[in-house]
Amino acid sequence: MGGLWWLILSALTAIPMLKLLPFFGINKYWAIACLVPFGTIALLWWMGIKLQELEKL
């Protein structure tokens, strides 16, 4: 049962990432990293770094 909840939560985070990542210049297929426990946190960190780079321009 725990695996089912994990799959549902992963899908709920991967779908918005598919839409957000291209705006930060990151390939949308990196959203698959949300299936890994710390993948979402890593993607959010990467998006934050890219946002800082975009603000400097």
PDB file of N, CA, C and O in Angstrom:
ATOM      1  N   MET A   1       0.827  -1.203   0.000  1.00  0.00           N
ATOM      2  CA  MET A   1       0.000   0.000   0.000  1.00  0.00           C
ATOM      3  C   MET A   1       0.859   1.250   0.000  1.00  0.00           C
ATOM      4  O   MET A   1       0.494   2.246  -0.593  1.00  0.00           O
ATOM      5  N   GLY A   2       2.014   1.174   0.690  1.00  0.00           N
ATOM      6  CA  GLY A   2       2.898   2.331   0.737  1.00  0.00           C
ATOM      7  C   GLY A   2       3.463   2.675  -0.628  1.00  0.00           C
ATOM      8  O   GLY A   2       3.673   3.839  -0.946  1.00  0.00           O
ATOM      9  N   GLY A   3       3.708   1.644  -1.445  1.00  0.00           N
ATOM     10  CA  GLY A   3       4.220   1.880  -2.792  1.00  0.00           C
ATOM     11  C   GLY A   3       3.223   2.605  -3.672  1.00  0.00           C
ATOM     12  O   GLY A   3       3.599   3.407  -4.529  1.00  0.00           O
ATOM     13  N   LEU A   4       1.939   2.335  -3.448  1.00  0.00           N
ATOM     14  CA  LEU A   4       0.901   3.012  -4.217  1.00  0.00           C
ATOM     15  C   LEU A   4       0.873   4.504  -3.888  1.00  0.00           C
ATOM     16  O   LEU A   4       0.779   5.346  -4.785  1.00  0.00           O
ATOM     17  N   TRP A   5       0.969   4.828  -2.600  1.00  0.00           N
ATOM     18  CA  TRP A   5       0.990   6.243  -2.193  1.00  0.00           C
ATOM     19  C   TRP A   5       2.214   6.950  -2.761  1.00  0.00           C
ATOM     20  O   TRP A   5       2.142   8.103  -3.184  1.00  0.00           O
ATOM     21  N   TRP A   6       3.351   6.241  -2.756  1.00  0.00           N
ATOM     22  CA  TRP A   6       4.575   6.828  -3.302  1.00  0.00           C
ATOM     23  C   TRP A   6       4.401   7.119  -4.795  1.00  0.00           C
ATOM     24  O   TRP A   6       4.806   8.180  -5.272  1.00  0.00           O
ATOM     25  N   LEU A   7       3.786   6.212  -5.517  1.00  0.00           N
ATOM     26  CA  LEU A   7       3.563   6.408  -6.940  1.00  0.00           C
ATOM     27  C   LEU A   7       2.616   7.580  -7.199  1.00  0.00           C
ATOM     28  O   LEU A   7       2.851   8.389  -8.105  1.00  0.00           O
ATOM     29  N   ILE A   8       1.577   7.705  -6.396  1.00  0.00           N
ATOM     30  CA  ILE A   8       0.637   8.818  -6.544  1.00  0.00           C
ATOM     31  C   ILE A   8       1.321  10.148  -6.257  1.00  0.00           C
ATOM     32  O   ILE A   8       1.183  11.114  -7.027  1.00  0.00           O
ATOM     33  N   LEU A   9       2.082  10.229  -5.179  1.00  0.00           N
ATOM     34  CA  LEU A   9       2.776  11.475  -4.843  1.00  0.00           C
ATOM     35  C   LEU A   9       3.838  11.819  -5.875  1.00  0.00           C
ATOM     36  O   LEU A   9       4.046  12.999  -6.187  1.00  0.00           O
ATOM     37  N   SER A  10       4.500  10.818  -6.405  1.00  0.00           N
ATOM     38  CA  SER A  10       5.498  11.068  -7.450  1.00  0.00           C
ATOM     39  C   SER A  10       4.841  11.641  -8.697  1.00  0.00           C
ATOM     40  O   SER A  10       5.366  12.571  -9.311  1.00  0.00           O
ATOM     41  N   ALA A  11       3.704  11.104  -9.073  1.00  0.00           N
ATOM     42  CA  ALA A  11       2.985  11.614 -10.249  1.00  0.00           C
ATOM     43  C   ALA A  11       2.496  13.039 -10.011  1.00  0.00           C
ATOM     44  O   ALA A  11       2.544  13.875 -10.917  1.00  0.00           O
ATOM     45  N   LEU A  12       2.052  13.313  -8.798  1.00  0.00           N
ATOM     46  CA  LEU A  12       1.554  14.657  -8.492  1.00  0.00           C
ATOM     47  C   LEU A  12       2.663  15.705  -8.496  1.00  0.00           C
ATOM     48  O   LEU A  12       2.389  16.894  -8.663  1.00  0.00           O
ATOM     49  N   THR A  13       3.898  15.297  -8.318  1.00  0.00           N
ATOM     50  CA  THR A  13       4.999  16.251  -8.405  1.00  0.00           C
ATOM     51  C   THR A  13       5.645  16.254  -9.791  1.00  0.00           C
ATOM     52  O   THR A  13       6.141  17.282 -10.234  1.00  0.00           O
ATOM     53  N   ALA A  14       5.629  15.129 -10.482  1.00  0.00           N
ATOM     54  CA  ALA A  14       6.269  15.056 -11.797  1.00  0.00           C
ATOM     55  C   ALA A  14       5.477  15.821 -12.857  1.00  0.00           C
ATOM     56  O   ALA A  14       6.075  16.442 -13.737  1.00  0.00           O
ATOM     57  N   ILE A  15       4.170  15.799 -12.784  1.00  0.00           N
ATOM     58  CA  ILE A  15       3.352  16.471 -13.802  1.00  0.00           C
ATOM     59  C   ILE A  15       3.579  17.979 -13.812  1.00  0.00           C
ATOM     60  O   ILE A  15       3.821  18.553 -14.876  1.00  0.00           O
ATOM     61  N   PRO A  16       3.552  18.663 -12.674  1.00  0.00           N
ATOM     62  CA  PRO A  16       3.873  20.097 -12.722  1.00  0.00           C
ATOM     63  C   PRO A  16       5.321  20.372 -13.135  1.00  0.00           C
ATOM     64  O   PRO A  16       5.603  21.374 -13.794  1.00  0.00           O
ATOM     65  N   MET A  17       6.232  19.476 -12.775  1.00  0.00           N
ATOM     66  CA  MET A  17       7.634  19.660 -13.170  1.00  0.00           C
ATOM     67  C   MET A  17       7.788  19.597 -14.685  1.00  0.00           C
ATOM     68  O   MET A  17       8.616  20.310 -15.254  1.00  0.00           O
ATOM     69  N   LEU A  18       6.983  18.764 -15.349  1.00  0.00           N
ATOM     70  CA  LEU A  18       7.029  18.704 -16.813  1.00  0.00           C
ATOM     71  C   LEU A  18       6.720  20.059 -17.426  1.00  0.00           C
ATOM     72  O   LEU A  18       7.246  20.415 -18.476  1.00  0.00           O
ATOM     73  N   LYS A  19       5.860  20.820 -16.781  1.00  0.00           N
ATOM     74  CA  LYS A  19       5.480  22.135 -17.292  1.00  0.00           C
ATOM     75  C   LYS A  19       6.475  23.224 -16.875  1.00  0.00           C
ATOM     76  O   LYS A  19       6.708  24.168 -17.620  1.00  0.00           O
ATOM     77  N   LEU A  20       7.051  23.108 -15.679  1.00  0.00           N
ATOM     78  CA  LEU A  20       7.915  24.164 -15.147  1.00  0.00           C
ATOM     79  C   LEU A  20       9.354  24.114 -15.648  1.00  0.00           C
ATOM     80  O   LEU A  20       9.970  25.159 -15.860  1.00  0.00           O
ATOM     81  N   LEU A  21       9.903  22.938 -15.792  1.00  0.00           N
ATOM     82  CA  LEU A  21      11.320  22.821 -16.123  1.00  0.00           C
ATOM     83  C   LEU A  21      11.731  23.535 -17.412  1.00  0.00           C
ATOM     84  O   LEU A  21      12.787  24.177 -17.433  1.00  0.00           O
ATOM     85  N   PRO A  22      10.961  23.475 -18.499  1.00  0.00           N
ATOM     86  CA  PRO A  22      11.391  24.198 -19.711  1.00  0.00           C
ATOM     87  C   PRO A  22      11.525  25.708 -19.519  1.00  0.00           C
ATOM     88  O   PRO A  22      12.343  26.341 -20.176  1.00  0.00           O
ATOM     89  N   PHE A  23      10.779  26.307 -18.613  1.00  0.00           N
ATOM     90  CA  PHE A  23      10.897  27.745 -18.368  1.00  0.00           C
ATOM     91  C   PHE A  23      12.242  28.109 -17.743  1.00  0.00           C
ATOM     92  O   PHE A  23      12.686  29.243 -17.818  1.00  0.00           O
ATOM     93  N   PHE A  24      12.890  27.130 -17.122  1.00  0.00           N
ATOM     94  CA  PHE A  24      14.184  27.360 -16.495  1.00  0.00           C
ATOM     95  C   PHE A  24      15.329  26.866 -17.368  1.00  0.00           C
ATOM     96  O   PHE A  24      16.474  26.846 -16.941  1.00  0.00           O
ATOM     97  N   GLY A  25      15.038  26.448 -18.588  1.00  0.00           N
ATOM     98  CA  GLY A  25      16.063  25.977 -19.498  1.00  0.00           C
ATOM     99  C   GLY A  25      16.543  24.567 -19.193  1.00  0.00           C
ATOM    100  O   GLY A  25      17.658  24.200 -19.548  1.00  0.00           O
ATOM    101  N   ILE A  26      15.716  23.781 -18.531  1.00  0.00           N
ATOM    102  CA  ILE A  26      16.053  22.410 -18.172  1.00  0.00           C
ATOM    103  C   ILE A  26      15.156  21.487 -18.988  1.00  0.00           C
ATOM    104  O   ILE A  26      13.959  21.738 -19.129  1.00  0.00           O
ATOM    105  N   ASN A  27      15.726  20.431 -19.511  1.00  0.00           N
ATOM    106  CA  ASN A  27      14.959  19.473 -20.309  1.00  0.00           C
ATOM    107  C   ASN A  27      13.812  18.908 -19.465  1.00  0.00           C
ATOM    108  O   ASN A  27      14.004  18.497 -18.322  1.00  0.00           O
ATOM    109  N   LYS A  28      12.621  18.867 -20.050  1.00  0.00           N
ATOM    110  CA  LYS A  28      11.444  18.444 -19.297  1.00  0.00           C
ATOM    111  C   LYS A  28      11.503  16.992 -18.850  1.00  0.00           C
ATOM    112  O   LYS A  28      10.830  16.610 -17.903  1.00  0.00           O
ATOM    113  N   TYR A  29      12.327  16.174 -19.488  1.00  0.00           N
ATOM    114  CA  TYR A  29      12.414  14.765 -19.113  1.00  0.00           C
ATOM    115  C   TYR A  29      13.160  14.554 -17.796  1.00  0.00           C
ATOM    116  O   TYR A  29      13.166  13.458 -17.259  1.00  0.00           O
ATOM    117  N   TRP A  30      13.763  15.601 -17.260  1.00  0.00           N
ATOM    118  CA  TRP A  30      14.367  15.502 -15.937  1.00  0.00           C
ATOM    119  C   TRP A  30      13.290  15.354 -14.859  1.00  0.00           C
ATOM    120  O   TRP A  30      13.594  15.044 -13.715  1.00  0.00           O
ATOM    121  N   ALA A  31      12.037  15.563 -15.202  1.00  0.00           N
ATOM    122  CA  ALA A  31      10.940  15.391 -14.248  1.00  0.00           C
ATOM    123  C   ALA A  31      10.848  13.943 -13.771  1.00  0.00           C
ATOM    124  O   ALA A  31      10.263  13.679 -12.719  1.00  0.00           O
ATOM    125  N   ILE A  32      11.445  13.030 -14.502  1.00  0.00           N
ATOM    126  CA  ILE A  32      11.467  11.627 -14.080  1.00  0.00           C
ATOM    127  C   ILE A  32      12.223  11.483 -12.763  1.00  0.00           C
ATOM    128  O   ILE A  32      11.979  10.559 -11.996  1.00  0.00           O
ATOM    129  N   ALA A  33      13.095  12.430 -12.467  1.00  0.00           N
ATOM    130  CA  ALA A  33      13.858  12.394 -11.212  1.00  0.00           C
ATOM    131  C   ALA A  33      12.937  12.495  -9.994  1.00  0.00           C
ATOM    132  O   ALA A  33      13.355  12.164  -8.884  1.00  0.00           O
ATOM    133  N   CYS A  34      11.706  12.907 -10.177  1.00  0.00           N
ATOM    134  CA  CYS A  34      10.755  12.985  -9.061  1.00  0.00           C
ATOM    135  C   CYS A  34      10.404  11.604  -8.522  1.00  0.00           C
ATOM    136  O   CYS A  34       9.860  11.496  -7.422  1.00  0.00           O
ATOM    137  N   LEU A  35      10.696  10.568  -9.268  1.00  0.00           N
ATOM    138  CA  LEU A  35      10.416   9.216  -8.800  1.00  0.00           C
ATOM    139  C   LEU A  35      11.411   8.756  -7.741  1.00  0.00           C
ATOM    140  O   LEU A  35      11.140   7.820  -7.000  1.00  0.00           O
ATOM    141  N   VAL A  36      12.554   9.424  -7.684  1.00  0.00           N
ATOM    142  CA  VAL A  36      13.585   9.118  -6.692  1.00  0.00           C
ATOM    143  C   VAL A  36      13.282   9.957  -5.448  1.00  0.00           C
ATOM    144  O   VAL A  36      12.852  11.113  -5.574  1.00  0.00           O
ATOM    145  N   PRO A  37      13.481   9.425  -4.244  1.00  0.00           N
ATOM    146  CA  PRO A  37      13.091  10.160  -3.035  1.00  0.00           C
ATOM    147  C   PRO A  37      13.578  11.616  -2.959  1.00  0.00           C
ATOM    148  O   PRO A  37      12.824  12.503  -2.619  1.00  0.00           O
ATOM    149  N   PHE A  38      14.841  11.873  -3.277  1.00  0.00           N
ATOM    150  CA  PHE A  38      15.335  13.243  -3.180  1.00  0.00           C
ATOM    151  C   PHE A  38      15.392  13.943  -4.533  1.00  0.00           C
ATOM    152  O   PHE A  38      15.970  15.026  -4.641  1.00  0.00           O
ATOM    153  N   GLY A  39      14.793  13.353  -5.538  1.00  0.00           N
ATOM    154  CA  GLY A  39      14.806  13.932  -6.877  1.00  0.00           C
ATOM    155  C   GLY A  39      14.074  15.251  -6.961  1.00  0.00           C
ATOM    156  O   GLY A  39      14.530  16.182  -7.618  1.00  0.00           O
ATOM    157  N   THR A  40      12.941  15.361  -6.289  1.00  0.00           N
ATOM    158  CA  THR A  40      12.183  16.607  -6.301  1.00  0.00           C
ATOM    159  C   THR A  40      12.971  17.722  -5.626  1.00  0.00           C
ATOM    160  O   THR A  40      13.012  18.850  -6.130  1.00  0.00           O
ATOM    161  N   ILE A  41      13.599  17.410  -4.529  1.00  0.00           N
ATOM    162  CA  ILE A  41      14.395  18.420  -3.819  1.00  0.00           C
ATOM    163  C   ILE A  41      15.558  18.876  -4.692  1.00  0.00           C
ATOM    164  O   ILE A  41      15.853  20.073  -4.781  1.00  0.00           O
ATOM    165  N   ALA A  42      16.199  17.931  -5.384  1.00  0.00           N
ATOM    166  CA  ALA A  42      17.312  18.278  -6.263  1.00  0.00           C
ATOM    167  C   ALA A  42      16.844  19.150  -7.426  1.00  0.00           C
ATOM    168  O   ALA A  42      17.520  20.124  -7.795  1.00  0.00           O
ATOM    169  N   LEU A  43      15.693  18.836  -7.990  1.00  0.00           N
ATOM    170  CA  LEU A  43      15.169  19.651  -9.091  1.00  0.00           C
ATOM    171  C   LEU A  43      14.799  21.050  -8.622  1.00  0.00           C
ATOM    172  O   LEU A  43      15.039  22.029  -9.332  1.00  0.00           O
ATOM    173  N   LEU A  44      14.220  21.164  -7.443  1.00  0.00           N
ATOM    174  CA  LEU A  44      13.897  22.491  -6.912  1.00  0.00           C
ATOM    175  C   LEU A  44      15.163  23.309  -6.682  1.00  0.00           C
ATOM    176  O   LEU A  44      15.197  24.514  -6.947  1.00  0.00           O
ATOM    177  N   TRP A  45      16.221  22.659  -6.210  1.00  0.00           N
ATOM    178  CA  TRP A  45      17.492  23.342  -5.998  1.00  0.00           C
ATOM    179  C   TRP A  45      18.054  23.808  -7.343  1.00  0.00           C
ATOM    180  O   TRP A  45      18.500  24.944  -7.475  1.00  0.00           O
ATOM    181  N   TRP A  46      18.005  22.934  -8.345  1.00  0.00           N
ATOM    182  CA  TRP A  46      18.512  23.254  -9.676  1.00  0.00           C
ATOM    183  C   TRP A  46      17.721  24.408 -10.292  1.00  0.00           C
ATOM    184  O   TRP A  46      18.287  25.307 -10.912  1.00  0.00           O
ATOM    185  N   MET A  47      16.397  24.401 -10.098  1.00  0.00           N
ATOM    186  CA  MET A  47      15.570  25.484 -10.602  1.00  0.00           C
ATOM    187  C   MET A  47      15.913  26.799  -9.899  1.00  0.00           C
ATOM    188  O   MET A  47      15.912  27.859 -10.526  1.00  0.00           O
ATOM    189  N   GLY A  48      16.218  26.736  -8.616  1.00  0.00           N
ATOM    190  CA  GLY A  48      16.616  27.936  -7.879  1.00  0.00           C
ATOM    191  C   GLY A  48      17.922  28.508  -8.396  1.00  0.00           C
ATOM    192  O   GLY A  48      18.071  29.727  -8.525  1.00  0.00           O
ATOM    193  N   ILE A  49      18.876  27.640  -8.713  1.00  0.00           N
ATOM    194  CA  ILE A  49      20.151  28.086  -9.270  1.00  0.00           C
ATOM    195  C   ILE A  49      19.925  28.752 -10.627  1.00  0.00           C
ATOM    196  O   ILE A  49      20.480  29.816 -10.927  1.00  0.00           O
ATOM    197  N   LYS A  50      19.100  28.124 -11.451  1.00  0.00           N
ATOM    198  CA  LYS A  50      18.804  28.695 -12.780  1.00  0.00           C
ATOM    199  C   LYS A  50      18.077  30.026 -12.650  1.00  0.00           C
ATOM    200  O   LYS A  50      18.310  30.947 -13.431  1.00  0.00           O
ATOM    201  N   LEU A  51      17.194  30.148 -11.665  1.00  0.00           N
ATOM    202  CA  LEU A  51      16.467  31.398 -11.453  1.00  0.00           C
ATOM    203  C   LEU A  51      17.427  32.520 -11.075  1.00  0.00           C
ATOM    204  O   LEU A  51      17.297  33.645 -11.559  1.00  0.00           O
ATOM    205  N   GLN A  52      18.413  32.221 -10.237  1.00  0.00           N
ATOM    206  CA  GLN A  52      19.407  33.218  -9.885  1.00  0.00           C
ATOM    207  C   GLN A  52      20.207  33.646 -11.105  1.00  0.00           C
ATOM    208  O   GLN A  52      20.520  34.835 -11.260  1.00  0.00           O
ATOM    209  N   GLU A  53      20.527  32.694 -11.982  1.00  0.00           N
ATOM    210  CA  GLU A  53      21.253  33.033 -13.206  1.00  0.00           C
ATOM    211  C   GLU A  53      20.406  33.913 -14.127  1.00  0.00           C
ATOM    212  O   GLU A  53      20.910  34.845 -14.738  1.00  0.00           O
ATOM    213  N   LEU A  54      19.111  33.627 -14.206  1.00  0.00           N
ATOM    214  CA  LEU A  54      18.228  34.424 -15.058  1.00  0.00           C
ATOM    215  C   LEU A  54      18.033  35.829 -14.498  1.00  0.00           C
ATOM    216  O   LEU A  54      17.863  36.780 -15.261  1.00  0.00           O
ATOM    217  N   GLU A  55      18.056  35.981 -13.181  1.00  0.00           N
ATOM    218  CA  GLU A  55      17.882  37.301 -12.586  1.00  0.00           C
ATOM    219  C   GLU A  55      19.103  38.183 -12.812  1.00  0.00           C
ATOM    220  O   GLU A  55      18.985  39.410 -12.807  1.00  0.00           O
ATOM    221  N   LYS A  56      20.272  37.584 -12.999  1.00  0.00           N
ATOM    222  CA  LYS A  56      21.485  38.361 -13.240  1.00  0.00           C
ATOM    223  C   LYS A  56      21.501  39.001 -14.621  1.00  0.00           C
ATOM    224  O   LYS A  56      22.189  39.975 -14.837  1.00  0.00           O
ATOM    225  N   LEU A  57      20.751  38.421 -15.563  1.00  0.00           N
ATOM    226  CA  LEU A  57      20.744  38.950 -16.932  1.00  0.00           C
ATOM    227  C   LEU A  57      20.024  40.240 -17.071  1.00  0.00           C
ATOM    228  O   LEU A  57      19.241  40.743 -16.527  1.00  0.00           O
TER     229      LEU A  57
END
